[in-house]
Amino acid sequence: MSDLEKVLAHIDADFDNALDRLFQTVRMKSISTDPAYAAETRACAEWHSQDLAAIGFASEVRDTPGHPIVLAKNHDATGTKVLFYGHYDVQPADPLELWDGDPFEPKIATLPDGSKEIRGRGASDDKGQLMTFVEACRAWKAVTGKLPIPITILLEGEEESGGANLPGFLEAAKSELGADVAMICDTNMWDKETPAITTSLRGLCAEEIFIHASDRDLHSGFYGSAAANPNHVLARIIADLRDADGRITLPGFYDGVPDLPQSLRDSWDRLDFSEAAFLGEVGLSVPAGEKGRSVLEQTWSRPTCEVNGMVGGYTGDGFKTVIPAVASAKISFRLVFDQDPHKIRAAFRDFVKARLPADCRAEFTEFGSGRAVAFEVSAPVFQKTQQALSDEWGKEAAFVGGGGSIPVTTMIKEMLGMDVVMAGFGLSDDRIHSPNEKYSLTSFHKGIRSWARVLAAL
Amino acid sequence: MSDLEKVLAHIDADFDNALDRLFQTVRMKSISTDPAYAAETRACAEWHSQDLAAIGFASEVRDTPGHPIVLAKNHDATGTKVLFYGHYDVQPADPLELWDGDPFEPKIATLPDGSKEIRGRGASDDKGQLMTFVEACRAWKAVTGKLPIPITILLEGEEESGGANLPGFLEAAKSELGADVAMICDTNMWDKETPAITTSLRGLCAEEIFIHASDRDLHSGFYGSAAANPNHVLARIIADLRDADGRITLPGFYDGVPDLPQSLRDSWDRLDFSEAAFLGEVGLSVPAGEKGRSVLEQTWSRPTCEVNGMVGGYTGDGFKTVIPAVASAKISFRLVFDQDPHKIRAAFRDFVKARLPADCRAEFTEFGSGRAVAFEVSAPVFQKTQQALSDEWGKEAAFVGGGGSIPVTTMIKEMLGMDVVMAGFGLSDDRIHSPNEKYSLTSFHKGIRSWARVLAAL
C-alpha cells in the first residue's frame, strides 16, 4: 500500500471527525462585513490557527487594521512549495426567514435521491472548501508523520467585505509567502461529477454611491415636484448605465475587452453546458445581459455592471409619503481581460456627476478593485493537478472560466509573481451568499481526497 | 365681558393644562402603519374618547377592521352644525438617530429668538392641531356650561397609513355625521403671522410595486449579466416615469388637468411667496419638477409622481455581491383638478407591465386613492372663518392651495355632501413626517383661541 493509498484510507476512516471540525467553524459567525461580529470573526481565526497548529503548522493569528489573517507554515518537506489561500469569513445570512434552520447551526440534510448535503452559512463558501485542503494535510501528517511538500496556509478574514487589508499584508509578508505555486479552493466543479480547474476570473470594481438632495426628509405633499427626489436621480443613473441591448454605457468601459479568442470559444463549446438548465435552476429562462452573447460568454468573458443593493426613503411596512434626503446604491462592475478597475471607477464617478441635477450631490465609497486574471494551463502544475483530480473523480477535470472575482488571485499573481491553481468542489446550486447555503457531502469527502492526491503529485 | 372674551381669557389661564393634555397624547405611540403599535394606537383612541367625554361629549371608540375611530357628539346647542375631523395616529419616527430626543417624550424647546416650540412626533401632525379645536370646545364648555353650536368630532386612526377603513365608516355612519359644514385642522398657516384657509388639495394615488426575477438571491459573480436584476428593472421603470422636462410620462396622466385659471393665478401672485426661501429652508434652491412652472403651481396645481421609498438587494453595512430576487418601490401620485386616481393606477400598472423584461413579474399593492378637491370661498362659512382668524391674528387670513392630500376632505365632500373648511396652524418648518417634528407654542395657543372665535362666529 502506497503512502497515498494509506492517506486516502485514513481520510475515509476519519471522515466523521473531519465533519465535526467543519461544523465547529461553521458555527462561528465570522460575518466580516458587519462590525457587530468582529469578536466572533476573530474567534474563528483563533480556532483555525489552533487547528493548524495541531497538524504541526507553525501558526499565528496576525493582526491587520481589519479582521486578522491566519498564517501557518510547515516547510519540513522538500519539493514544490505551495501557498494555499482560503478565507474564514462569510457573507451575512439575511434574509434569515428564508433559511430552513439556523444558518450557524450546520446540519446534514438528506435529499430525496439519497444524496447528502451540509447546510449552513459558509458550508461551501469558503469554510467547507478550505477545510478540504486542511483535512488533506491532516491526513498526510497523521499517516506519514509529515506533509509531503512544504506548505504555507494563509486564511483571510475579509474576503466577503472588500479585502481592504490583504494587499498590505501580502506586501509586508512577501518574503514569508514565497512559493512555487499558489492554490485556492473557492471555486466550483463543472458539474457534480466533473471536477474543474478555473483558469480565468473576472475582476471587480465595487462602489457605493449616495445621492443627497434636501437637508432632511420632506413631506411629498408639500414638496412633491418642487423638491429634487434622490430616488429618482439614483434610478435615472442606474437606468442610464445599460443601453437597450444590455451593453454598459460608461465611456471607455469596453477598452481592453477583445472578442473571445477562438481557442477559448472552441474549448468552451466542448463543455456540456445547457443555458436552459443553468438559468432554470434559479427560476429564469432568458439571458438578461448583452444581446447576442451566450451565457458562458456573458459570465466568463464579458464585463457587466450589477446593482447589488439600493435603498432610499421609507421601506418599512405600510406607506410614508416622504421625499428622502438621501438614496444610495451598492454597484459592482465585473471586469474581463485588460479592463482597468481604477479607470472604470473614475469613469463611473464622472458618469454619476454628469447626471446630478441642481441641488444634488454625490458621495462615493470604494469597495475593492481587482483586475481580471487568466493562466496558461500548459504549465506542469496545472497538468498534474488536472491528473490528480481526474484520478479521484474518474472523469477528466475541465479547464473552465469563472464569472466571479477572487481579487486575491490577481494579487498573488501580480505581487508574488505566482501562478494560481484554482480548484474547488462547490456546485452551482450551493446557494452561496443566499439562504440555505450548502456543500455536498461528496464535495467535502472527495474534495479532501482530491487534495491528498494533488499533494502527492507535486 | 362677552362670552367670547371670557372664553379667550379662560384659554389663556388654562394654557398649561392644555399643554399637559397635548403632551399626554403625544406620548402615545399611535403609529398606525406599523402593526407592532396596534395596542398603543387603540390606547390613544381611548384616551381621546375619555377626554372628549370629560368635556360633555357623548363619545365612543368605534371599531373598524383596522384602527378604531373616535366619534363624539354634543348637540345640546342650536345653530350651524359642525363636523370636526382630526386624526390621532402619527407617522413612524425613524430615523430615530436624527432626533434630538425621544420622539415620544414631548418637550418645550426655546429658540435663540426666544420663541418656543413643542417637539415630538405628532406635536403638529395632527395631535397638536386637533387639540386646538378640542381645547376651544373645552373652554366654551367650562365658561358657559355648554358648546355654542352643535358639534360632532370624528378622530381617525389610519390617516397616516392609507385610511382604508374610513370610507366604509363614513358610509355606515352617514346619518350620525350629518352637519352643515365640516372643519379640519391639519393644514398650515401661510406664514407664522398670517393664518390661512386651504381651499384646494391635491389628490393621491399610492401604490407599492414588487419586481420579481430569480427565485432566490444570486451571486453576482456567477450570474452577473446573465440573470435579470430586479434593481435594474425597477430603476428603469422609475426613470421612465419622468421625461427630461419633469413631466410624468404615464399615458393619459394629464387628462383633466387644465392650465391654472387666471383668477387663481392672480390670487396666488398676490401672496408674499419666495421660492428661494421655501426651498432654501430645506437646503434646496431650484424647483425640480416640471420646467416653466412656479413652485406654487408645481405644488398646488400640478400633479406629480414621487418615489417615497425603494429597496432591493443588500443595503446593510459593507458590500454583498448579490443579485436580489426582488426589488420594490412605494410610489405616490399627487393629483389635481379632475384627475381620476383609479384610471391613473390602471395606467401605472400597464406602464410597469409594459417594461417587464423576460423572467420578471410585477406585484402591486394599493395604498389609498383620493381625488383632488376645491371649494368656493364665497360661501358664508368660509367668510366667517376668515374673519374670525383675521381677528385673532391681526392679519387677514389668506385663501391658499395645498399640495398635500387629505383624502377625508374629498370623502366628506363626496359622501356627506358638505363643504370642508380647512384651517390649521402648522408652519412649513414643522418637520412633520421628519425627525424633530415640532409645533410652535404660538400655533397651539392662538390656534385654540382661533377656534374659540370661529365657534362664536358660527
Coordinates of N, CA and C in Angstrom, one line a residue, chain B residues 86-227:
Chain B
G86 N -60.3 65.1 12.8 CA -58.9 65.1 13.1 C -58.3 63.6 13.0
H87 N -57.0 63.5 13.1 CA -56.6 62.1 13.2 C -55.5 62.0 14.4
Y88 N -55.7 60.9 15.1 CA -54.9 60.7 16.3 C -53.7 59.8 16.1
D89 N -53.6 59.3 14.8 CA -52.4 58.5 14.5 C -51.3 59.3 14.0
V90 N -50.1 58.8 14.0 CA -48.9 59.6 13.6 C -48.0 58.7 12.6
Q91 N -47.1 59.4 12.0 CA -46.1 58.7 11.1 C -45.1 58.0 12.0
P92 N -44.4 56.9 11.4 CA -43.2 56.4 12.2 C -42.2 57.5 12.5
A93 N -41.4 57.2 13.4 CA -40.4 58.3 13.9 C -39.0 58.1 13.3
D94 N -38.8 57.0 12.5 CA -37.5 56.7 12.0 C -37.1 57.8 11.0
P95 N -35.8 58.1 10.8 CA -34.7 57.5 11.5 C -34.5 58.2 12.9
L96 N -34.6 57.3 13.9 CA -34.5 57.8 15.3 C -33.3 58.6 15.7
E97 N -32.1 58.2 15.0 CA -30.9 58.8 15.4 C -30.8 60.2 15.0
L98 N -31.7 60.7 14.1 CA -31.7 62.1 13.8 C -32.6 63.0 14.7
W99 N -33.2 62.4 15.6 CA -34.0 63.2 16.6 C -33.0 63.7 17.7
D100 N -33.3 64.9 18.2 CA -32.5 65.4 19.3 C -32.9 64.7 20.6
G101 N -34.1 64.2 20.7 CA -34.5 63.5 21.9 C -35.5 62.4 21.6
D102 N -36.2 61.8 22.6 CA -37.2 60.8 22.3 C -38.3 61.4 21.6
P103 N -38.7 60.9 20.4 CA -39.9 61.5 19.7 C -41.2 61.4 20.4
F104 N -41.2 60.5 21.4 CA -42.5 60.3 22.1 C -42.4 60.8 23.6
E105 N -41.4 61.6 23.8 CA -41.3 62.3 25.1 C -41.3 63.8 24.8
P106 N -42.5 64.4 24.6 CA -42.6 65.8 24.1 C -41.9 66.7 25.1
K107 N -41.4 67.8 24.6 CA -40.8 68.8 25.4 C -40.9 70.2 24.8
I108 N -40.8 71.2 25.6 CA -40.8 72.6 25.1 C -39.3 73.0 24.8
A109 N -39.0 73.5 23.6 CA -37.7 74.0 23.3 C -37.8 75.5 23.1
T110 N -36.8 76.2 23.6 CA -36.8 77.7 23.4 C -35.7 78.0 22.3
L111 N -36.1 78.7 21.3 CA -35.1 79.0 20.2 C -34.3 80.2 20.5
P112 N -33.3 80.5 19.8 CA -32.4 81.7 20.1 C -33.2 83.0 20.1
D113 N -34.3 83.0 19.2 CA -35.0 84.3 19.2 C -36.1 84.4 20.3
G114 N -36.0 83.4 21.2 CA -36.9 83.5 22.4 C -38.3 82.8 22.2
S115 N -38.6 82.4 20.9 CA -39.8 81.7 20.6 C -39.7 80.3 21.1
K116 N -40.9 79.7 21.4 CA -40.9 78.3 22.0 C -41.6 77.4 21.0
E117 N -41.2 76.1 21.0 CA -41.9 75.2 20.2 C -42.0 73.8 21.0
I118 N -43.1 73.1 20.6 CA -43.4 71.8 21.2 C -42.8 70.8 20.3
R119 N -41.8 69.9 20.8 CA -41.2 68.9 20.0 C -41.7 67.5 20.3
G120 N -41.9 66.7 19.2 CA -42.3 65.3 19.4 C -43.1 64.9 18.2
R121 N -43.1 63.6 17.9 CA -43.9 63.1 16.8 C -45.4 63.3 17.0
G122 N -46.0 64.0 16.1 CA -47.4 64.3 16.2 C -47.7 65.6 16.9
A123 N -46.6 66.3 17.4 CA -46.8 67.6 18.1 C -47.6 68.5 17.2
S124 N -47.3 68.5 15.8 CA -48.1 69.2 14.9 C -49.1 68.4 14.2
D125 N -48.7 67.3 13.6 CA -49.5 66.4 12.7 C -49.9 65.2 13.4
D126 N -51.1 65.0 13.9 CA -52.2 66.0 13.9 C -52.6 66.3 15.3
K127 N -51.8 65.7 16.3 CA -52.3 65.8 17.7 C -52.4 67.3 18.1
G128 N -51.3 68.0 17.8 CA -51.3 69.4 18.2 C -52.4 70.2 17.6
Q129 N -52.6 69.9 16.3 CA -53.6 70.7 15.6 C -55.0 70.3 16.0
L130 N -55.3 69.0 16.2 CA -56.7 68.6 16.6 C -57.0 69.1 18.0
M131 N -56.0 69.1 18.8 CA -56.2 69.6 20.2 C -56.6 71.1 20.3
T132 N -56.2 71.9 19.3 CA -56.6 73.3 19.3 C -58.1 73.4 19.3
F133 N -58.7 72.5 18.5 CA -60.2 72.5 18.4 C -60.8 72.0 19.7
V134 N -60.3 70.9 20.1 CA -60.8 70.3 21.4 C -60.7 71.2 22.5
E135 N -59.6 71.9 22.6 CA -59.4 72.9 23.8 C -60.3 74.0 23.7
A136 N -60.6 74.5 22.4 CA -61.6 75.5 22.3 C -63.0 75.1 22.8
C137 N -63.3 73.9 22.4 CA -64.6 73.3 22.9 C -64.6 73.3 24.4
R138 N -63.5 72.8 25.0 CA -63.4 72.7 26.5 C -63.6 74.0 27.1
A139 N -63.0 75.1 26.5 CA -63.1 76.4 27.1 C -64.5 76.9 27.1
W140 N -65.2 76.7 26.0 CA -66.6 77.2 25.9 C -67.4 76.5 26.9
K141 N -67.2 75.2 27.0 CA -68.0 74.4 28.0 C -67.7 74.8 29.4
A142 N -66.4 75.1 29.7 CA -66.0 75.5 31.1 C -66.6 76.9 31.5
V143 N -66.6 77.8 30.5 CA -67.1 79.1 30.8 C -68.6 79.3 30.8
T144 N -69.2 78.6 29.7 CA -70.7 78.9 29.5 C -71.5 77.7 29.9
G145 N -70.8 76.6 30.2 CA -71.6 75.4 30.6 C -72.0 74.6 29.4
K146 N -71.8 75.1 28.2 CA -72.2 74.3 27.0 C -71.4 74.8 25.8
L147 N -71.5 74.0 24.8 CA -70.9 74.4 23.5 C -71.8 75.4 22.8
P148 N -71.3 76.4 22.0 CA -72.1 77.4 21.4 C -72.9 76.9 20.2
I149 N -72.4 75.8 19.6 CA -73.1 75.3 18.4 C -73.1 73.7 18.6
P150 N -73.9 73.0 17.8 CA -73.8 71.6 17.8 C -72.6 71.1 17.1
I151 N -71.9 70.2 17.8 CA -70.6 69.7 17.2 C -70.5 68.2 17.3
T152 N -70.0 67.6 16.2 CA -69.6 66.2 16.2 C -68.1 66.1 15.9
I153 N -67.4 65.3 16.7 CA -66.0 65.2 16.4 C -65.7 63.8 16.0
L154 N -65.0 63.7 14.9 CA -64.5 62.3 14.4 C -63.0 62.3 14.4
L155 N -62.4 61.4 15.1 CA -60.9 61.3 15.1 C -60.5 59.9 14.5
E156 N -59.8 60.0 13.4 CA -59.4 58.8 12.7 C -58.1 58.3 13.2
G157 N -57.9 57.0 13.1 CA -56.6 56.4 13.5 C -55.8 55.8 12.4
E158 N -56.1 56.1 11.1 CA -55.4 55.5 10.0 C -55.1 56.5 8.9
E159 N -55.0 57.8 9.3 CA -54.7 58.8 8.2 C -53.4 58.6 7.6
E160 N -52.4 58.2 8.5 CA -51.0 58.1 8.0 C -50.7 56.7 7.4
S161 N -51.7 55.9 7.3 CA -51.5 54.6 6.7 C -52.5 54.1 5.7
G162 N -53.0 55.1 4.9 CA -53.8 54.8 3.8 C -55.3 55.0 4.1
G163 N -55.7 55.0 5.3 CA -57.1 55.3 5.7 C -58.1 54.4 5.0
A164 N -57.8 53.1 4.9 CA -58.6 52.2 4.2 C -60.0 52.0 4.8
N165 N -60.2 52.2 6.1 CA -61.5 51.9 6.7 C -62.4 53.1 6.9
L166 N -61.8 54.3 6.5 CA -62.7 55.5 6.8 C -63.9 55.5 5.8
P167 N -63.7 55.3 4.5 CA -64.9 55.4 3.6 C -66.0 54.5 4.1
G168 N -65.7 53.3 4.5 CA -66.8 52.4 5.0 C -67.5 52.9 6.2
F169 N -66.7 53.5 7.1 CA -67.2 54.1 8.3 C -68.1 55.2 8.0
L170 N -67.7 56.1 7.1 CA -68.5 57.3 6.8 C -69.8 56.9 6.1
E171 N -69.7 55.9 5.3 CA -70.9 55.4 4.6 C -71.9 54.8 5.6
A172 N -71.3 54.0 6.5 CA -72.2 53.3 7.5 C -72.8 54.3 8.5
A173 N -72.0 55.4 8.9 CA -72.4 56.3 9.9 C -72.9 57.6 9.4
K174 N -73.3 57.6 8.1 CA -73.7 58.8 7.4 C -74.8 59.6 8.2
S175 N -75.8 58.8 8.7 CA -76.9 59.5 9.3 C -76.4 60.2 10.6
E176 N -75.4 59.7 11.2 CA -74.9 60.3 12.5 C -74.1 61.5 12.3
L177 N -73.5 61.6 11.0 CA -72.5 62.5 10.8 C -73.0 63.8 10.1
G178 N -74.3 63.8 9.8 CA -74.8 65.0 9.1 C -74.5 66.3 9.8
A179 N -74.1 67.3 9.0 CA -73.8 68.6 9.6 C -73.9 69.6 8.5
D180 N -73.8 70.9 8.9 CA -73.9 72.0 7.9 C -72.5 72.2 7.2
V181 N -71.5 71.9 7.9 CA -70.1 72.1 7.4 C -69.1 71.2 8.1
A182 N -68.1 70.8 7.5 CA -67.0 70.1 8.1 C -65.8 71.0 8.4
M183 N -65.1 70.7 9.4 CA -63.9 71.5 9.7 C -62.7 70.6 10.0
I184 N -61.6 70.9 9.4 CA -60.4 70.1 9.6 C -59.3 70.9 10.0
C185 N -58.5 70.5 11.0 CA -57.3 71.3 11.4 C -56.1 70.4 11.2
D186 N -55.6 70.4 9.9 CA -54.5 69.6 9.6 C -53.6 70.3 8.5
T187 N -53.8 71.6 8.4 CA -53.1 72.4 7.4 C -52.2 73.5 8.0
N188 N -51.6 74.2 7.2 CA -50.6 75.2 7.7 C -51.1 76.6 7.6
M189 N -50.5 77.5 8.4 CA -50.7 79.0 8.2 C -49.9 79.3 6.9
W190 N -50.2 80.5 6.4 CA -49.4 81.0 5.3 C -48.0 81.3 5.7
D191 N -47.8 82.0 6.8 CA -46.5 82.2 7.4 C -46.8 82.3 8.9
K192 N -45.8 82.5 9.7 CA -46.0 82.5 11.1 C -46.9 83.6 11.7
E193 N -47.1 84.6 10.8 CA -48.0 85.7 11.3 C -49.4 85.7 10.6
T194 N -49.5 84.9 9.5 CA -50.7 85.0 8.6 C -51.5 83.7 8.6
P195 N -52.6 83.7 9.2 CA -53.4 82.5 9.2 C -53.9 82.2 7.8
A196 N -54.3 81.0 7.5 CA -54.7 80.6 6.2 C -55.8 79.6 6.2
I197 N -56.7 79.6 5.2 CA -57.7 78.6 5.0 C -57.3 78.0 3.6
T198 N -57.1 76.6 3.7 CA -56.7 75.9 2.5 C -58.0 75.6 1.7
T199 N -58.1 76.0 0.4 CA -59.3 75.9 -0.3 C -59.2 74.8 -1.4
S200 N -58.0 74.2 -1.6 CA -57.8 73.1 -2.5 C -56.7 72.2 -2.0
L201 N -56.8 70.9 -2.4 CA -55.8 69.9 -2.0 C -55.6 69.0 -3.2
R202 N -54.4 68.5 -3.3 CA -54.1 67.6 -4.3 C -54.7 66.2 -3.9
G203 N -55.0 65.4 -4.9 CA -55.5 64.0 -4.6 C -54.3 63.1 -4.5
L204 N -54.5 61.9 -4.3 CA -53.4 60.9 -4.1 C -53.8 59.5 -4.7
C205 N -52.8 58.9 -5.3 CA -52.9 57.6 -5.8 C -51.6 56.9 -5.3
A206 N -51.6 56.1 -4.3 CA -50.4 55.5 -3.8 C -50.4 54.0 -4.0
E207 N -49.2 53.5 -4.4 CA -49.1 52.1 -4.9 C -47.7 51.6 -4.5
E208 N -47.6 50.3 -4.1 CA -46.3 49.7 -3.9 C -46.2 48.6 -5.0
I209 N -45.0 48.6 -5.6 CA -44.7 47.6 -6.6 C -43.5 46.7 -6.2
F210 N -43.6 45.4 -6.5 CA -42.6 44.5 -6.3 C -42.2 43.9 -7.6
I211 N -40.9 43.9 -8.0 CA -40.4 43.3 -9.2 C -39.7 42.0 -8.8
H212 N -40.2 40.9 -9.3 CA -39.5 39.6 -9.0 C -38.8 39.1 -10.2
A213 N -37.7 38.4 -10.0 CA -37.0 37.8 -11.1 C -36.6 36.3 -10.7
S214 N -35.4 36.1 -10.4 CA -35.0 34.7 -10.0 C -35.7 34.3 -8.7
D215 N -35.7 33.0 -8.4 CA -36.4 32.5 -7.3 C -35.6 32.6 -6.0
R216 N -34.4 33.1 -6.1 CA -33.6 33.3 -4.9 C -32.6 34.4 -5.2
D217 N -31.9 34.9 -4.1 CA -30.8 35.9 -4.3 C -29.7 35.1 -5.0
L218 N -29.0 35.8 -5.9 CA -27.9 35.1 -6.7 C -26.6 35.8 -6.4
H219 N -25.5 35.1 -6.6 CA -24.2 35.6 -6.5 C -23.9 36.4 -7.9
S220 N -23.6 37.6 -7.7 CA -23.4 38.4 -9.0 C -22.2 38.1 -9.8
G221 N -21.3 37.3 -9.2 CA -20.1 36.8 -10.0 C -20.6 35.7 -10.9
F222 N -21.3 34.7 -10.4 CA -21.7 33.6 -11.2 C -22.8 34.0 -12.2
Y223 N -23.7 34.8 -11.8 CA -24.9 35.1 -12.6 C -24.9 36.5 -13.3
G224 N -23.9 37.4 -12.8 CA -24.0 38.7 -13.3 C -24.0 38.9 -14.8
S225 N -24.9 39.6 -15.3 CA -25.2 39.8 -16.7 C -26.1 38.8 -17.3
A226 N -26.0 37.5 -16.9 CA -26.9 36.5 -17.4 C -28.3 36.5 -16.8
A227 N -28.3 36.9 -15.5 CA -29.6 36.9 -14.7 C -30.2 38.3 -14.7

